[in-house]
PDB file of C-alpha atoms and ligand atoms in Angstrom:
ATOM      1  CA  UNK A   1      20.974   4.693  -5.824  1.00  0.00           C
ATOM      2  CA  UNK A   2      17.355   5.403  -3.995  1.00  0.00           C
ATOM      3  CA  UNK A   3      15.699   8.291  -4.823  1.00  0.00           C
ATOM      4  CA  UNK A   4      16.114   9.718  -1.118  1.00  0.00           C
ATOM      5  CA  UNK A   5      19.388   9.747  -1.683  1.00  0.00           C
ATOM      6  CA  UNK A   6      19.616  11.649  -4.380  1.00  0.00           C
ATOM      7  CA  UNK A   7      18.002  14.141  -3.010  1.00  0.00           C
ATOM      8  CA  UNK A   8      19.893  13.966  -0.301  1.00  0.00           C
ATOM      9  CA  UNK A   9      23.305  14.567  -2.039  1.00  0.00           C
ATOM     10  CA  UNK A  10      21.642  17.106  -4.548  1.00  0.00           C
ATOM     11  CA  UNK A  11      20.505  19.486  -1.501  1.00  0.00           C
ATOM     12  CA  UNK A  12      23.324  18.897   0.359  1.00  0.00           C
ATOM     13  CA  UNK A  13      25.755  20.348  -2.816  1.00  0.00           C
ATOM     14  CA  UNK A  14      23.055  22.922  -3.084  1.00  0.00           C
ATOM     15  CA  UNK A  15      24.103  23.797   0.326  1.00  0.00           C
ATOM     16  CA  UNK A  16      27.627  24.106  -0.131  1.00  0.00           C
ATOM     17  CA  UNK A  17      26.866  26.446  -2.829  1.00  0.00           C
ATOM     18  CA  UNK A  18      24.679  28.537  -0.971  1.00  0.00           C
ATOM     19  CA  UNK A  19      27.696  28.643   1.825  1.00  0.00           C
ATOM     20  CA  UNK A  20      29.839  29.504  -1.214  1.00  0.00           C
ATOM     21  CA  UNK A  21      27.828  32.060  -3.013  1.00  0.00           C
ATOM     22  CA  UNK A  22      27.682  33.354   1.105  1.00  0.00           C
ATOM     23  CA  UNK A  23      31.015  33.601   1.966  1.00  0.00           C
ATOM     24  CA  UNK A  24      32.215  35.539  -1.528  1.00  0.00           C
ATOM     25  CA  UNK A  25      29.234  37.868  -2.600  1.00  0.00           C
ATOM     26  CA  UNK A  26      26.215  37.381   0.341  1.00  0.00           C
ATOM     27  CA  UNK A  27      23.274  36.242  -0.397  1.00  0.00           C
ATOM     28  CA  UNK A  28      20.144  36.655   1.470  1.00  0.00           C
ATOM     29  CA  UNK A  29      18.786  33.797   4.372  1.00  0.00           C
ATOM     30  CA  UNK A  30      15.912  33.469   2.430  1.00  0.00           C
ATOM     31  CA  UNK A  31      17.796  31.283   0.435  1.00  0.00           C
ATOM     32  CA  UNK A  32      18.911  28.839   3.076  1.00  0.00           C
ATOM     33  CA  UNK A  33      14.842  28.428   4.231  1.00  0.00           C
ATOM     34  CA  UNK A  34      14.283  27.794   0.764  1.00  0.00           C
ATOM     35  CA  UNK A  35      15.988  25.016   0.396  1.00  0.00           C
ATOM     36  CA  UNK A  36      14.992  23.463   3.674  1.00  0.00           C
ATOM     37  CA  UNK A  37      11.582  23.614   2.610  1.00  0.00           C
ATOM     38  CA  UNK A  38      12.229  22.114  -0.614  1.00  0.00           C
ATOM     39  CA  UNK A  39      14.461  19.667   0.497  1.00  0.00           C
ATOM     40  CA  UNK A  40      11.377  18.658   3.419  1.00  0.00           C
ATOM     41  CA  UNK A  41       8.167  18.606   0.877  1.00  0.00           C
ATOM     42  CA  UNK A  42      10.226  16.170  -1.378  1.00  0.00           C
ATOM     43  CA  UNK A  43      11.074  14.087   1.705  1.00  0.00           C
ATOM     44  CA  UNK A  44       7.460  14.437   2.680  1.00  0.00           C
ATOM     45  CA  UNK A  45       6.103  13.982  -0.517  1.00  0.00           C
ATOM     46  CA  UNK A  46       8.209  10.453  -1.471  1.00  0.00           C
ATOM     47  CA  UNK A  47       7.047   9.132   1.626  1.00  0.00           C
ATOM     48  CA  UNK A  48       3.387   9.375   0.772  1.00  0.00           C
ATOM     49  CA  UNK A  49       4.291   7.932  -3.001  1.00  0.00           C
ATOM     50  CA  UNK A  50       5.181   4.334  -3.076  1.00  0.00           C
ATOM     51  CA  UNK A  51       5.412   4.648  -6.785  1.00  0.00           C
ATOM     52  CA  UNK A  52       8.330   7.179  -6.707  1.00  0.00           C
ATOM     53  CA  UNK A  53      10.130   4.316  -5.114  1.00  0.00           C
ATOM     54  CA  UNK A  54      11.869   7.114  -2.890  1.00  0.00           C
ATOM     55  CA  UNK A  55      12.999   5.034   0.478  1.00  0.00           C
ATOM     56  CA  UNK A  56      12.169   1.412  -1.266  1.00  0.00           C
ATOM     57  CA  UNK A  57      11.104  -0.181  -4.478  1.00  0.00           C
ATOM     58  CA  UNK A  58       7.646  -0.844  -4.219  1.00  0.00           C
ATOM     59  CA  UNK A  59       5.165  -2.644  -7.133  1.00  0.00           C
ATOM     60  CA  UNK A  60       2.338  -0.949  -7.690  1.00  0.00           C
ATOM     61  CA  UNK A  61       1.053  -2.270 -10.892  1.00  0.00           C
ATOM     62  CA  UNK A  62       2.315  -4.279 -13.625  1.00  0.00           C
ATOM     63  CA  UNK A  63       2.680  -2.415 -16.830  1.00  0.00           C
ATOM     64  CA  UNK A  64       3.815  -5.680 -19.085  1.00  0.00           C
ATOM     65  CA  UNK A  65       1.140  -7.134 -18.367  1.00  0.00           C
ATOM     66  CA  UNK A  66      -0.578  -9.035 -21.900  1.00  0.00           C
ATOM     67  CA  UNK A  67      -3.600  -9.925 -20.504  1.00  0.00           C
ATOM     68  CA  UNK A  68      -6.398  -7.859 -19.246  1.00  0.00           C
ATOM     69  CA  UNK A  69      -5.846  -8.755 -15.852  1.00  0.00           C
ATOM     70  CA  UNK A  70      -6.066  -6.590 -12.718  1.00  0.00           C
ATOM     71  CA  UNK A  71      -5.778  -7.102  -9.095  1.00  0.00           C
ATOM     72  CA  UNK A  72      -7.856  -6.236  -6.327  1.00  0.00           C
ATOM     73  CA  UNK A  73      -6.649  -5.739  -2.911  1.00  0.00           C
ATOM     74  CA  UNK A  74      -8.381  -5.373   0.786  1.00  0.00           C
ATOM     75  CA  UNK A  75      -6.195  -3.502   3.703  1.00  0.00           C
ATOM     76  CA  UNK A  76      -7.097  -3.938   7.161  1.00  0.00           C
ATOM     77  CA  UNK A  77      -9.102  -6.775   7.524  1.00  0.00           C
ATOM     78  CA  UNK A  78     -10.455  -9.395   8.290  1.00  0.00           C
ATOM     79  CA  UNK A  79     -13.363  -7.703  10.223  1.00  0.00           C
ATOM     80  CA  UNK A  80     -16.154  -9.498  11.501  1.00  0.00           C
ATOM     81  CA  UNK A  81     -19.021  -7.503   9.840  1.00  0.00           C
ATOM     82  CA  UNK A  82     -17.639  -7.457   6.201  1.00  0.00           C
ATOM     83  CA  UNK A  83     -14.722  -9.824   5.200  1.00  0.00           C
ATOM     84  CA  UNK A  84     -17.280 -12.905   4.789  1.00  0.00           C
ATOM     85  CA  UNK A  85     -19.497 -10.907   2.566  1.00  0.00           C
ATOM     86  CA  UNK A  86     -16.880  -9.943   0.691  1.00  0.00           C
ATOM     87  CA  UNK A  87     -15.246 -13.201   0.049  1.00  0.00           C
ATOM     88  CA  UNK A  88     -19.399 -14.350  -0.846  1.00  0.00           C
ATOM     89  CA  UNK A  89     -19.447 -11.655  -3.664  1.00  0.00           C
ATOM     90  CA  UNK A  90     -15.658 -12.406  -4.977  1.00  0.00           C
ATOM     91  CA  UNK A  91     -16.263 -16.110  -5.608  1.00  0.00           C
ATOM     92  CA  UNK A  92     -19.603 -15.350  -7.106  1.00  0.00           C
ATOM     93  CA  UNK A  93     -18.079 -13.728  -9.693  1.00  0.00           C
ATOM     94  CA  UNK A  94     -14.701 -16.515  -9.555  1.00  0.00           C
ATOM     95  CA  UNK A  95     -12.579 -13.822  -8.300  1.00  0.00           C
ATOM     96  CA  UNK A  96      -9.404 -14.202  -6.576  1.00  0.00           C
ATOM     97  CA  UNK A  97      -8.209 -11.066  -4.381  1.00  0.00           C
ATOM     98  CA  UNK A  98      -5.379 -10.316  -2.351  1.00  0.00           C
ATOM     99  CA  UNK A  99      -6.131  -9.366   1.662  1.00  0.00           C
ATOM    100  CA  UNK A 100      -3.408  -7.559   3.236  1.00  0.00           C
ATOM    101  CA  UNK A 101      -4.185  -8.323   7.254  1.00  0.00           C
ATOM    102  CA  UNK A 102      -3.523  -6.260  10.022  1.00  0.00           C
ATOM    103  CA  UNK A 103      -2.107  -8.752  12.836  1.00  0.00           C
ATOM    104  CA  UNK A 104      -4.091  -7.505  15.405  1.00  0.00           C
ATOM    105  CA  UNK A 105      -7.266  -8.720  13.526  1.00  0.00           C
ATOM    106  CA  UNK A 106      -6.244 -11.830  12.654  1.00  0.00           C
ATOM    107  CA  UNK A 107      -5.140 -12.922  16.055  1.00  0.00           C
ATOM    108  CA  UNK A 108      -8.909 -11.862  17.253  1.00  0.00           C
ATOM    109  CA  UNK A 109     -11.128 -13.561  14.244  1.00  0.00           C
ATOM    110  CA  UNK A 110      -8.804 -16.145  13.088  1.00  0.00           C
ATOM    111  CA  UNK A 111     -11.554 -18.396  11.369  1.00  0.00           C
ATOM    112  CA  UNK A 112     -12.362 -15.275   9.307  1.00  0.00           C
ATOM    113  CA  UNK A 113      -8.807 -15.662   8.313  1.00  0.00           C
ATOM    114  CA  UNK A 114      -8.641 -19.332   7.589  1.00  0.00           C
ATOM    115  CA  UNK A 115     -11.538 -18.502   5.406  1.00  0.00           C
ATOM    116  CA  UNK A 116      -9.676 -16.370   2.997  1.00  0.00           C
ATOM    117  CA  UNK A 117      -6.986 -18.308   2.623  1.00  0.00           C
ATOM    118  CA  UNK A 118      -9.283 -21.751   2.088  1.00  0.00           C
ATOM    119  CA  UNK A 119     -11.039 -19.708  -0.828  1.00  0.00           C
ATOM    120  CA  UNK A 120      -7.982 -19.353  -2.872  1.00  0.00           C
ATOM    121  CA  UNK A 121      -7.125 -15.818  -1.625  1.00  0.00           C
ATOM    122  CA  UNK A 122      -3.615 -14.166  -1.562  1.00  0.00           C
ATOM    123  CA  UNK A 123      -2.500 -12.755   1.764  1.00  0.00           C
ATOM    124  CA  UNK A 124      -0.140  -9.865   2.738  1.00  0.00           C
ATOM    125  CA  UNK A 125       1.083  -8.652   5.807  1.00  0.00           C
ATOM    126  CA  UNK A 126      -0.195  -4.804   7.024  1.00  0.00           C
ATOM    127  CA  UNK A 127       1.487  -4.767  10.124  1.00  0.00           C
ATOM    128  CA  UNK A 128      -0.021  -5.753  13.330  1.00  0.00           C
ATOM    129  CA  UNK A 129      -0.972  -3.161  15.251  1.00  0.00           C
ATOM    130  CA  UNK A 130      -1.760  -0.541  12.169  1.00  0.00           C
ATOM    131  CA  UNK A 131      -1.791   1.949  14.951  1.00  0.00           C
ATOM    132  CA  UNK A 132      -1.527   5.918  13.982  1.00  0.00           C
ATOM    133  CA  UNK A 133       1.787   6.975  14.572  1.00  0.00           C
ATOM    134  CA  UNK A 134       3.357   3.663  13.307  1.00  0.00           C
ATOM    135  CA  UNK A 135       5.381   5.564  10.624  1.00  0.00           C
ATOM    136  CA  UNK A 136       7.444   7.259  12.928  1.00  0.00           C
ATOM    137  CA  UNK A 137       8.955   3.761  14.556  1.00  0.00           C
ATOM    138  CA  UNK A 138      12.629   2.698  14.775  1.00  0.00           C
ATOM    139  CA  UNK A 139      13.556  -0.231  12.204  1.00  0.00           C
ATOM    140  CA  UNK A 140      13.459  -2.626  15.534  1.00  0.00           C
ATOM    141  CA  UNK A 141       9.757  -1.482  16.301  1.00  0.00           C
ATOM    142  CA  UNK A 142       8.854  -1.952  12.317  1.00  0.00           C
ATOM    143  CA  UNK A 143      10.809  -5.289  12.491  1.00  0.00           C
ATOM    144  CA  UNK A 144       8.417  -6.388  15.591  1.00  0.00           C
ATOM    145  CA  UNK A 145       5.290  -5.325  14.056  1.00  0.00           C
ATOM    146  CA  UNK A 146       6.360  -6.975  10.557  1.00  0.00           C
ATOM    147  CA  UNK A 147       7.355 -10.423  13.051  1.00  0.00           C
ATOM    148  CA  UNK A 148       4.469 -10.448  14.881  1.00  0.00           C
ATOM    149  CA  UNK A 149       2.363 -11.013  12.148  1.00  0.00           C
ATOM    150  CA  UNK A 150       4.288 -12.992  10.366  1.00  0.00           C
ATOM    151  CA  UNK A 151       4.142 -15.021  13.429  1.00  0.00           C
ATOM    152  CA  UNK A 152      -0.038 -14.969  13.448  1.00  0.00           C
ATOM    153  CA  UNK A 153      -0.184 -16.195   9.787  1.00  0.00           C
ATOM    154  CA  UNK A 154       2.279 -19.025  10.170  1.00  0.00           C
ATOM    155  CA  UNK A 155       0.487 -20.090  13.389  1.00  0.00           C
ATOM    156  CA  UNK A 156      -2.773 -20.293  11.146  1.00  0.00           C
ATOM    157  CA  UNK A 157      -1.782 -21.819   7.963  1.00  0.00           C
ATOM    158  CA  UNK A 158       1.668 -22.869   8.084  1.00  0.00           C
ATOM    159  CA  UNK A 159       2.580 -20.423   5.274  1.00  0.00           C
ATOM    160  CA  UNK A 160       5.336 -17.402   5.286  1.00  0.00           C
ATOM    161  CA  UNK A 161       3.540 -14.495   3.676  1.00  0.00           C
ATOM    162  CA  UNK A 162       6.097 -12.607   1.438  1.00  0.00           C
ATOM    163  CA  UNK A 163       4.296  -9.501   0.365  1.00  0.00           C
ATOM    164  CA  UNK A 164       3.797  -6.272   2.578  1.00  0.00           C
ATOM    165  CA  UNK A 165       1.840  -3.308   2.253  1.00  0.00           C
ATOM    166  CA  UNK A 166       2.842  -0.280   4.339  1.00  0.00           C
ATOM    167  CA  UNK A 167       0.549   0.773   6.291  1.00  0.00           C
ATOM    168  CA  UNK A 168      -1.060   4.142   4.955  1.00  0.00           C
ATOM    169  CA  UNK A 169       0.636   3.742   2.363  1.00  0.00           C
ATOM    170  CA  UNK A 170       3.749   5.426   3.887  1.00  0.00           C
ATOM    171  CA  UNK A 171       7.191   4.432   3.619  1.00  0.00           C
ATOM    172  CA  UNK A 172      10.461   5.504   5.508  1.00  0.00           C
ATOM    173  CA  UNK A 173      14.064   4.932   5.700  1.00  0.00           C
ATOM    174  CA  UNK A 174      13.507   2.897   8.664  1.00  0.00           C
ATOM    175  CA  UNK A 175      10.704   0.569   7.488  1.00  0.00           C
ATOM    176  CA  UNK A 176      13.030  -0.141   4.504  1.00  0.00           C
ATOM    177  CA  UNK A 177      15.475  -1.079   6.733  1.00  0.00           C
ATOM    178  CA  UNK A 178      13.106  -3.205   8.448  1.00  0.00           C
ATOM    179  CA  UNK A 179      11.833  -5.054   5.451  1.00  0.00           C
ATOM    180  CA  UNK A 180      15.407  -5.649   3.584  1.00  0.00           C
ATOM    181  CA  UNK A 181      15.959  -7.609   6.771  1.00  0.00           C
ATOM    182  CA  UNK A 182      12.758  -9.328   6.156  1.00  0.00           C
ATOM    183  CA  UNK A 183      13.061  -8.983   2.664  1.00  0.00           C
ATOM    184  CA  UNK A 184       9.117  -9.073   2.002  1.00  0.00           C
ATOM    185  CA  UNK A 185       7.926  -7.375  -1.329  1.00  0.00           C
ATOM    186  CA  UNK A 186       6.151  -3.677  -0.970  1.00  0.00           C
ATOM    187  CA  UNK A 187       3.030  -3.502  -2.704  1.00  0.00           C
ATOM    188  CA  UNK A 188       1.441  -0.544  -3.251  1.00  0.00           C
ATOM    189  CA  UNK A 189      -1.637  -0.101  -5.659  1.00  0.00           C
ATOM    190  CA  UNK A 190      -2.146   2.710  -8.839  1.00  0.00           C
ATOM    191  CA  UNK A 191      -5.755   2.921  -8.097  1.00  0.00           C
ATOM    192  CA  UNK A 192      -6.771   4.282  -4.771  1.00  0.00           C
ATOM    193  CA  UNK A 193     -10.520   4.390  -4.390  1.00  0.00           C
ATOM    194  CA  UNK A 194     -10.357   6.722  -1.549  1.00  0.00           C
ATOM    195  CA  UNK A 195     -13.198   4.385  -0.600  1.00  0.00           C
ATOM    196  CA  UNK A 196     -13.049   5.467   3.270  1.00  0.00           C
ATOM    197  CA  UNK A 197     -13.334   9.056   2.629  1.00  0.00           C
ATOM    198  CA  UNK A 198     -15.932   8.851  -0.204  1.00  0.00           C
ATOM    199  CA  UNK A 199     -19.236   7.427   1.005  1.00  0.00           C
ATOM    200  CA  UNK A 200     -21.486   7.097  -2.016  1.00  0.00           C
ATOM    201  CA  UNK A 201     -20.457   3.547  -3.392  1.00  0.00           C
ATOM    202  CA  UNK A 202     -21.488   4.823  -7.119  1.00  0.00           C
ATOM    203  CA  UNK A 203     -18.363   7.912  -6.403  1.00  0.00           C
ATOM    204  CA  UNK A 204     -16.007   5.277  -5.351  1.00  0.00           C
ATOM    205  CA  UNK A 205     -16.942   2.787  -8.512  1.00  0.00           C
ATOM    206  CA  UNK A 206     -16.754   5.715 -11.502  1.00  0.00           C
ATOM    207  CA  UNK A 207     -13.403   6.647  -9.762  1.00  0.00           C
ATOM    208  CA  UNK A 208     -12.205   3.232  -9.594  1.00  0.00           C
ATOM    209  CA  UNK A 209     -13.461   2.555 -13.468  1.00  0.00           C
ATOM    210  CA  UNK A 210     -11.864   5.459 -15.232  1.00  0.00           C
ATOM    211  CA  UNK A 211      -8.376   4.342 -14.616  1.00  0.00           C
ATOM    212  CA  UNK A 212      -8.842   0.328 -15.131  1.00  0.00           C
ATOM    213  CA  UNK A 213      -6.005  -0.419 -17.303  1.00  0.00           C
ATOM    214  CA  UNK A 214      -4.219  -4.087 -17.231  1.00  0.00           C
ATOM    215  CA  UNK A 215      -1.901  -5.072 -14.965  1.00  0.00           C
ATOM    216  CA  UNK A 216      -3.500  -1.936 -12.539  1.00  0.00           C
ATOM    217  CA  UNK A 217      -3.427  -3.000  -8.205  1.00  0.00           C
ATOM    218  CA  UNK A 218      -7.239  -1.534  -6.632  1.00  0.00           C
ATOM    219  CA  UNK A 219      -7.448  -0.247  -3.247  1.00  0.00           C
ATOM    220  CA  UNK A 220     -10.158  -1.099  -1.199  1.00  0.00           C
ATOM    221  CA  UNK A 221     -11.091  -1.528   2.883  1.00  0.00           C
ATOM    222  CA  UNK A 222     -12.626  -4.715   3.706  1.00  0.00           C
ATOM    223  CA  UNK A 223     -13.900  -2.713   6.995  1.00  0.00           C
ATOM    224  CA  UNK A 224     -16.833  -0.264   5.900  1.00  0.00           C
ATOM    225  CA  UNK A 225     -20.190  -1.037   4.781  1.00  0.00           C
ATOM    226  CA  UNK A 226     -19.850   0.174   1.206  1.00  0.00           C
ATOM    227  CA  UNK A 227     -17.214  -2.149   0.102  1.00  0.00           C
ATOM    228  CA  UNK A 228     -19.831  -4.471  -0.586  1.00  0.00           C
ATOM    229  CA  UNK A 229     -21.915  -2.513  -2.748  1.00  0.00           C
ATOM    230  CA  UNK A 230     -18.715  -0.999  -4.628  1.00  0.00           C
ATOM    231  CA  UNK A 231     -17.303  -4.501  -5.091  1.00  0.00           C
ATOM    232  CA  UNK A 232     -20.583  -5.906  -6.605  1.00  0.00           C
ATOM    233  CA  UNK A 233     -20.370  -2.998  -9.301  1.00  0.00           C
ATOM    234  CA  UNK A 234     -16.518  -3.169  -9.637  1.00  0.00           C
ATOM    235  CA  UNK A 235     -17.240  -7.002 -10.362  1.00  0.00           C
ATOM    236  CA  UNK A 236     -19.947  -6.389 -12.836  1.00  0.00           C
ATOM    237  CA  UNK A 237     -17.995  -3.572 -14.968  1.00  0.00           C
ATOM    238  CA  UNK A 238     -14.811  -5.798 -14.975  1.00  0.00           C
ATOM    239  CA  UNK A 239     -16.652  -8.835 -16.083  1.00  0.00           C
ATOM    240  CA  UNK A 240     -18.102  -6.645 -18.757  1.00  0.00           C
ATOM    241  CA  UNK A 241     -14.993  -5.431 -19.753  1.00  0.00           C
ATOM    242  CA  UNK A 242     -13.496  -8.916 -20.183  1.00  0.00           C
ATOM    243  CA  UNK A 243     -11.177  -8.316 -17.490  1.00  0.00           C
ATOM    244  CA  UNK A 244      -9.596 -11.364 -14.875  1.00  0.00           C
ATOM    245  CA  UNK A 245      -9.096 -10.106 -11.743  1.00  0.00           C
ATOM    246  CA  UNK A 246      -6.286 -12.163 -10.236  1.00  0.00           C
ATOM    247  CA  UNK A 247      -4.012 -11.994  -6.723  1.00  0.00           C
ATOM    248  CA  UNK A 248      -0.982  -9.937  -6.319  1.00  0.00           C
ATOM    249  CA  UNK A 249       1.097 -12.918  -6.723  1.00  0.00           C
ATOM    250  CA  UNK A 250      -0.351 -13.872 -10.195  1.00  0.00           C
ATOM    251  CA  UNK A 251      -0.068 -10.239 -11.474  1.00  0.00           C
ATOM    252  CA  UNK A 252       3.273  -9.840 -10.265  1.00  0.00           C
ATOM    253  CA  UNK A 253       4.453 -12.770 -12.372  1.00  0.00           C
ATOM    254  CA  UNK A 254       3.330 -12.157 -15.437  1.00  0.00           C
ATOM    255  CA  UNK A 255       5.259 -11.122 -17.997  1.00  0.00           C
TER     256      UNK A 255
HETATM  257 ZN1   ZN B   1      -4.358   0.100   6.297  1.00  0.00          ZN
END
């Protein structure tokens, strides 16, 4: 059984209780809010952490792992300014990365694309439109966003893309819906870099560096300026660390 629905059938016999412990000896409202609240900052709470595997089961790092290898991921390309660079600094250091594309942008610079996938890279899906209030969509608008992009990576390459990263990292009951019809595999990550929020590149790097570990999934943007400098450094520690840095796909398989 999901996690959600645990919860779901713990508060709810909660509930009864409460109306129980009401009916016989009275017990205060407070009680009833309390729950509620409870009940909503779990809810809240296991949508904002893939790795709780609350709504869906999501990978977000790869624990068996016997190999130092890691896996670095890009949301929300490809963009025009940065993506190139990027994929310049990755193969001078015989990287292979995984880019998780919004739709949108790959319909607009679709020779950006091409060039990540001609370079050896792994590709995901991150929706098409990305837009803000995307979490709160039905399971047929999350099955048109999921499609539609789909649709723009087949029309490049010929390939079926059969990862998916929510976007914001946020899941819902209706996205999994959405995706067991699709049946794409969630990937999440276990280190966020917070690189879109933190400017200095040097910040983002020590943050990223104390918790490498093998078989760990990086976060970065391939849509800011200081992705470049931050993936330089990354690079250069993991080199120095003896540490592979391989696509989703490869990490995902190992055993
Ligand atoms: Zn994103």
């Amino acid at each position: 059984m999901k996690n959600f629905k645990i919860t779901s059938f713990v508060t709810i016999s909660l509930f009864l209780l409460l109306v129980i412990l009401d009916t016989t000896v009275g017990i205060a409202l407070w009680w009833y809010i309390l729950l509620l609240i409870l009940w909503f900052t779990i809810m809240a709470l296991g949508s904002f952490n893939m790795s709780w595997g609350f709504y869906l089961k999501a990978f977000t790092s790869n624990p068996k792992v016997t190999q130092k290898n890691i896996a670095i991921t890009f949301d929300d390309g490809p963009n025009p300014e940065y993506t190139l660079k990027v994929l310049d600094i990755l193969n001078q250091y015989n990287a292979k990365a995984t880019f998780f594309c919004i739709g949108e942008h790959i319909e607009r610079y679709p020779e950006i694309f091409k060039a990540i996938v001609a370079q050896g890279h792994a590709i995901g899906n991150h929706s098409f439109s990305h837009e803000l209030m995307i979490d709160f969509n039905s399971t047929e608008n999350w099955l048109d966003e999921i499609k539609q992009t789909d649709n723009a990576i087949h029309k490049l390459t010929n390939r079926k893309t059969t990862l998916f990263r929510p976007p914001f990292g946020v899941t819902t009951p209706k996205l999994a819906q959405a995706l067991a019809v699709t049946e794409q595999q969630v990937i999440g990550w276990s280190i966020r870099s917070f690189d879109t929020v933190i400017k200095n590149p040097e910040r983002i790097v020590k943050r990223i560096t104390k918790q490498l570990k093998p078989g760990a999934v990086i976060l970065l943007h391939d849509k800011q300026p200081n992705v470049l400098p931050v993936l330089e450094h990354l690079l250069q520690v993991l080199q120095k660390q003896d540490y592979q840095t391989v696509t989703i796909n490869e990490l995902l398989n190992e055993h």
